[in-house]
Coordinates of C-alpha atoms in Angstrom, one line a residue:
X328 CA 0.0 0.0 0.0
X329 CA 1.4 3.4 -1.0
X330 CA 0.0 6.8 -1.8
X331 CA 1.1 7.9 -5.3
X332 CA 3.8 10.6 -5.0
X333 CA 1.8 13.1 -7.0
X334 CA -1.0 12.9 -4.4
X335 CA 1.3 12.8 -1.4
X336 CA 2.7 16.3 -1.9
X337 CA 2.2 18.4 1.3
X338 CA -0.3 15.9 2.7
X339 CA -0.7 16.7 6.4
X340 CA -3.2 13.9 7.0
X341 CA -4.2 10.9 4.8
X342 CA -7.5 12.4 3.9
X343 CA -9.4 13.0 0.6
X344 CA -12.3 15.4 1.1
X345 CA -15.3 14.0 -0.7
X346 CA -16.8 16.0 -3.6
X347 CA -20.3 16.9 -2.4
X348 CA -23.0 17.9 -4.9
X349 CA -23.9 21.6 -4.6
X350 CA -21.9 21.9 -1.3
X351 CA -18.2 21.8 -2.6
X352 CA -17.0 25.0 -4.1
X353 CA -13.6 26.7 -4.7
X354 CA -13.5 28.4 -1.3
X355 CA -13.9 25.0 0.4
X356 CA -11.5 23.2 -1.9
X357 CA -8.8 25.8 -1.5
X358 CA -9.2 25.8 2.3
X359 CA -9.0 22.0 2.4
X360 CA -5.9 21.9 0.2
X361 CA -4.2 24.7 2.2
X362 CA -4.8 22.6 5.3
X363 CA -2.9 19.7 3.8
X364 CA -5.9 17.6 2.7
X365 CA -6.9 16.6 -0.8
X366 CA -9.9 18.9 -1.6
X367 CA -12.4 18.1 -4.3
X368 CA -15.6 19.1 -6.0
X369 CA -18.0 17.7 -8.6
X370 CA -17.6 19.2 -12.0
X371 CA -21.4 19.6 -12.1
X372 CA -21.3 22.1 -9.2
X373 CA -20.0 24.7 -11.6
X374 CA -23.1 26.1 -13.2
X375 CA -23.4 27.2 -16.0
X376 CA -20.8 24.8 -17.4
X377 CA -18.6 27.7 -18.6
X378 CA -17.9 28.5 -14.9
X379 CA -15.8 25.3 -14.6
X380 CA -12.9 26.9 -16.5
X381 CA -13.0 29.8 -14.0
X382 CA -13.1 27.6 -11.0
X383 CA -10.2 25.5 -12.2
X384 CA -8.1 28.6 -13.1
X385 CA -8.7 30.1 -9.7
X386 CA -8.0 26.9 -7.7
X387 CA -4.8 26.2 -9.5
X388 CA -3.6 29.8 -9.2
X389 CA -4.3 30.1 -5.5
X390 CA -2.8 26.7 -4.6
X391 CA 0.3 27.5 -6.7
X392 CA 0.9 30.5 -4.5
X393 CA 0.9 28.3 -1.3
X394 CA 4.0 26.1 -1.0
X395 CA 2.2 24.0 1.7
X396 CA -0.9 23.2 -0.4
X397 CA -2.0 19.6 -1.1
X398 CA -3.3 18.5 -4.5
X399 CA -7.0 18.8 -5.5
X400 CA -9.5 16.5 -7.3
X401 CA -12.5 16.8 -9.5
X402 CA -15.4 14.3 -9.5
X403 CA -16.9 13.2 -12.8
X404 CA -20.3 11.4 -12.9
X405 CA -20.0 8.8 -15.7
X406 CA -23.7 8.3 -16.6
X407 CA -25.6 8.8 -19.9
X408 CA -27.7 11.6 -18.3
X409 CA -24.6 13.7 -17.6
X410 CA -24.6 15.6 -20.9
X411 CA -21.6 17.7 -19.7
X412 CA -19.1 14.9 -19.3
X413 CA -17.2 15.4 -22.5
X414 CA -17.1 19.2 -22.0
X415 CA -16.0 18.9 -18.4
X416 CA -13.4 16.3 -19.0
X417 CA -11.8 18.5 -21.8
X418 CA -11.4 21.3 -19.2
X419 CA -9.9 18.9 -16.6
X420 CA -7.4 17.7 -19.2
X421 CA -6.6 21.4 -20.2
X422 CA -5.9 22.2 -16.5
X423 CA -4.3 18.8 -15.8
X424 CA -6.3 18.1 -12.7
X425 CA -4.1 15.9 -10.4
X426 CA -6.9 13.5 -9.4
X427 CA -10.1 12.6 -11.2
X428 CA -12.7 10.8 -9.0
X429 CA -15.2 8.9 -11.1
X430 CA -18.6 7.6 -10.1
X431 CA -21.3 5.1 -11.2
X432 CA -19.8 3.5 -14.4
X433 CA -16.3 2.0 -14.8
X434 CA -14.2 4.8 -16.3
X435 CA -12.8 2.9 -19.3
X436 CA -12.8 6.0 -21.5
X437 CA -11.6 8.4 -18.8
X438 CA -8.5 6.6 -17.6
X439 CA -6.4 6.9 -20.8
X440 CA -7.2 10.6 -21.1
X441 CA -6.1 11.3 -17.5
X442 CA -3.0 9.1 -17.7
X443 CA -1.9 10.9 -20.9
X444 CA -1.1 14.0 -18.9
X445 CA 0.1 12.2 -15.8
X446 CA -3.0 12.4 -13.7
X447 CA -4.6 9.7 -11.5
X448 CA -8.1 8.2 -11.4
X449 CA -9.8 6.9 -8.3
X450 CA -13.2 5.3 -8.7
X451 CA -16.2 5.0 -6.2
X452 CA -17.2 1.4 -5.5
X453 CA -19.7 -0.2 -3.1
X454 CA -18.9 -3.9 -3.8
X455 CA -16.1 -6.3 -4.9
X456 CA -17.8 -6.6 -8.3
X457 CA -17.6 -2.8 -8.8
X458 CA -14.0 -2.8 -7.7
X459 CA -13.0 -5.5 -10.1
X460 CA -14.6 -3.6 -13.0
X461 CA -12.8 -0.4 -12.0
X462 CA -9.5 -2.2 -11.8
X463 CA -10.1 -3.7 -15.3
X464 CA -10.5 -0.2 -16.5
X465 CA -7.0 0.7 -15.2
X466 CA -7.9 3.0 -12.3
X467 CA -5.1 4.1 -9.9
X468 CA -7.1 3.7 -6.7
X469 CA -10.5 2.7 -5.2
X470 CA -12.8 4.7 -3.0
X471 CA -14.8 2.3 -0.9
X472 CA -18.2 3.9 -0.1
X473 CA -19.4 1.9 2.8
X474 CA -22.4 1.8 5.1
X475 CA -23.0 5.1 6.8
X476 CA -21.5 7.4 4.1
X477 CA -23.3 10.5 3.0
X478 CA -25.1 10.7 -0.3
X479 CA -24.9 7.7 -2.5
X480 CA -23.6 4.9 -0.3
X481 CA -23.4 1.1 0.0
X482 CA -24.5 -1.2 2.7
X483 CA -21.3 -3.2 3.5
X484 CA -19.3 -2.7 6.7
X485 CA -15.9 -1.1 6.0
X486 CA -14.3 -4.1 7.9
X487 CA -15.9 -6.5 5.4
X488 CA -15.3 -4.5 2.2
X489 CA -11.7 -3.5 2.9
X490 CA -10.8 -7.1 3.9
X491 CA -12.3 -8.6 0.8
X492 CA -10.7 -6.1 -1.6
X493 CA -7.3 -6.4 0.1
X494 CA -7.3 -10.1 -0.8
X495 CA -6.6 -9.2 -4.5
X496 CA -5.7 -5.5 -4.6
X497 CA -2.7 -3.8 -2.8
X498 CA -3.0 -0.3 -4.4
X499 CA -4.4 2.9 -2.9
X500 CA -7.7 2.7 -1.1
X501 CA -9.8 5.5 0.3
X502 CA -12.4 4.6 2.9
X503 CA -15.7 6.3 3.4
X504 CA -18.4 5.9 6.0
X505 CA -19.1 8.1 9.1
X506 CA -15.5 9.4 9.4
X507 CA -15.8 12.7 11.2
X508 CA -12.7 12.9 13.5
X509 CA -9.0 12.2 13.8
X510 CA -9.5 8.9 15.6
X511 CA -11.6 7.6 12.7
X512 CA -8.9 8.6 10.2
X513 CA -6.4 6.5 12.1
X514 CA -8.9 3.6 12.3
X515 CA -9.3 3.7 8.5
X516 CA -5.6 3.2 8.1
X517 CA -5.6 0.4 10.7
X518 CA -8.2 -1.4 8.7
X519 CA -6.0 -1.3 5.6
X520 CA -7.0 1.9 3.8
X521 CA -4.5 4.5 2.7
X522 CA -6.9 7.5 2.9
X523 CA -9.9 8.4 4.9
X524 CA -12.6 9.9 2.7
X525 CA -14.5 12.7 4.6
X526 CA -17.6 14.5 3.4
X527 CA -20.4 15.2 5.9
X528 CA -18.1 16.8 8.5
X529 CA -17.2 19.5 5.9
X530 CA -20.8 20.5 5.4
X531 CA -20.7 22.1 8.8
X532 CA -17.9 24.5 7.9
X533 CA -18.0 28.2 7.1
X534 CA -16.9 27.7 3.5
X535 CA -19.4 25.0 2.5
X536 CA -22.1 26.1 0.1
X537 CA -25.0 25.0 2.2
X538 CA -27.8 27.1 3.6
X539 CA -27.6 27.7 7.4
X540 CA -30.7 25.5 8.0
X541 CA -28.8 22.6 6.4
X542 CA -25.8 23.2 8.6
X543 CA -28.0 23.5 11.7
X544 CA -29.7 20.2 10.8
X545 CA -26.4 18.5 10.7
X546 CA -25.7 19.7 14.2
X547 CA -29.1 18.6 15.5
X548 CA -29.2 15.2 13.9
X549 CA -28.0 11.7 15.0
X550 CA -27.5 8.5 13.0
X551 CA -31.2 7.7 13.6
X552 CA -32.1 10.7 11.6
X553 CA -30.4 9.5 8.4
X554 CA -32.7 7.8 5.9
X555 CA -31.3 5.4 3.3
X556 CA -33.4 5.4 0.1
X557 CA -33.2 5.3 -3.7
X558 CA -36.2 7.6 -4.1
X559 CA -34.5 10.8 -5.0
X560 CA -32.0 9.7 -7.7
X561 CA -32.7 6.0 -8.4
X562 CA -29.5 5.1 -6.5
X563 CA -29.6 4.4 -2.8
X564 CA -28.3 7.2 -0.7
X565 CA -28.4 8.7 2.8
X566 CA -30.4 11.8 3.5
X567 CA -31.5 13.8 6.6
X568 CA -35.0 12.9 7.7
X569 CA -35.7 16.6 8.6
X570 CA -35.3 17.7 5.0
X571 CA -37.5 14.9 3.7
X572 CA -40.3 15.9 6.1
X573 CA -39.9 19.6 5.1
X574 CA -40.4 18.5 1.4
X575 CA -43.8 17.1 2.4
X576 CA -42.8 13.5 2.2
X577 CA -43.0 10.6 4.7
X578 CA -39.5 9.3 5.1
X579 CA -40.8 6.0 6.4
X580 CA -43.0 5.4 3.3
X581 CA -41.1 6.6 0.3
X582 CA -41.9 4.8 -3.0
X583 CA -39.2 2.7 -4.5
X584 CA -37.3 3.8 -7.6
X585 CA -34.8 1.9 -9.7
X586 CA -31.8 2.9 -11.7
X587 CA -33.9 3.8 -14.7
X588 CA -34.8 7.0 -12.8
X589 CA -31.2 8.1 -12.5
X590 CA -30.5 11.6 -13.7
X591 CA -27.4 13.7 -13.1
X592 CA -26.7 17.2 -14.1
X593 CA -30.3 18.3 -14.8
X594 CA -32.0 21.3 -13.3
X595 CA -34.4 18.9 -11.6
X596 CA -31.6 17.0 -10.0
X597 CA -30.0 20.2 -8.7
X598 CA -33.3 21.2 -7.1
X599 CA -33.7 17.8 -5.5
X600 CA -30.3 18.0 -3.9
X601 CA -30.8 21.6 -2.8
X602 CA -33.9 20.7 -0.9
X603 CA -33.1 17.1 0.2
X604 CA -30.0 17.2 2.3
X605 CA -27.5 14.4 2.0
X606 CA -25.6 13.3 5.1
X607 CA -23.8 10.4 6.6
X608 CA -24.4 8.5 9.8
X609 CA -21.5 10.4 11.5
X610 CA -23.7 13.5 12.1
X611 CA -24.2 12.6 15.7
X612 CA -20.6 13.5 16.5
X613 CA -20.8 16.9 14.8
X614 CA -21.7 19.7 17.1
X615 CA -20.5 23.0 15.7
X616 CA -19.9 24.9 12.4
X617 CA -16.2 25.7 12.1
X618 CA -13.9 27.4 9.6
X619 CA -12.2 24.6 7.6
X620 CA -8.8 25.6 8.9
X621 CA -10.0 25.2 12.5
X622 CA -11.6 21.8 11.7
X623 CA -8.5 20.5 10.0
X624 CA -6.3 21.6 12.9
X625 CA -8.6 19.7 15.2
X626 CA -8.5 16.6 13.0
X627 CA -4.7 16.7 13.2
X628 CA -4.7 17.1 17.0
X629 CA -7.2 14.2 17.4
X630 CA -5.2 12.0 15.0
X631 CA -2.0 12.6 16.9
X632 CA -3.6 12.2 20.3
X633 CA -5.2 8.9 19.3
X634 CA -1.8 7.6 18.1
X635 CA -0.2 8.5 21.4
X636 CA -3.1 6.9 23.4
X637 CA -2.7 3.6 21.5
X638 CA 1.0 3.6 21.9
X639 CA 0.5 4.1 25.7
X640 CA -1.5 0.9 25.9
X641 CA 1.6 -1.2 25.2
X642 CA -0.1 -3.2 22.5
X643 CA 1.6 -1.5 19.6

């Protein structure tokens, strides 16, 4: 297990910040990278699509001025409903984005384009079968989206999925699922992952593009308030109960939808994610909105303190 050199530059913690639809923006990405974490955003967050060029130009320029900044990543949704994929990928190639995070379909067409300029591709997976397909496509790393992760998530325990994938794959793995503090980052490494993949905790930051009611709902919720359903996109995901109720729906009696309902990049999809708030099961440990720099400093302190505590037990 080894983190690629191109992604290990100035890394203060082994963390990739998850790209969150609507939430992740240049302010948040820049703050994450300046704190020594790999920041990221979905390409679809730049609306209209012409804004993506401006975002990438700004992020690259501001990080280039900071000798301590970590690399950044862009998420691409590989699905037939994403009409922007070709346009957005052309801009990522132009700007030579260090890491492309792909989702939904194996990135067979994406990998050669990114490798041509020296970039890396990590792919979201929720099962061994998905991991095998991604590796066949030539990806450089896997992101294991396990039970408890925010947004689109799987149902497998991280202990189970990491263990099974490590039987046949020794490359980079990022682990997602209710990771909100420094102790959990260290735990992800102990299980065999190279990175922790953190999303929900960064919704409750000053830079996140979330309305105050959303941030407050994160603070007020517990794991029991997270609803797992395919209703909103056709793919199972985790959402805050409070936002579902506010939309006039019964979170305990949502109709079933299958993958034929999937739609990404449309105006309807943006409205759904604006009003229905994604969140992981780690919300119960989030109790305040912080500037990203303060949060990252806390994560570093917790990570170091946990290491020291474990060493003091004498079992190391």
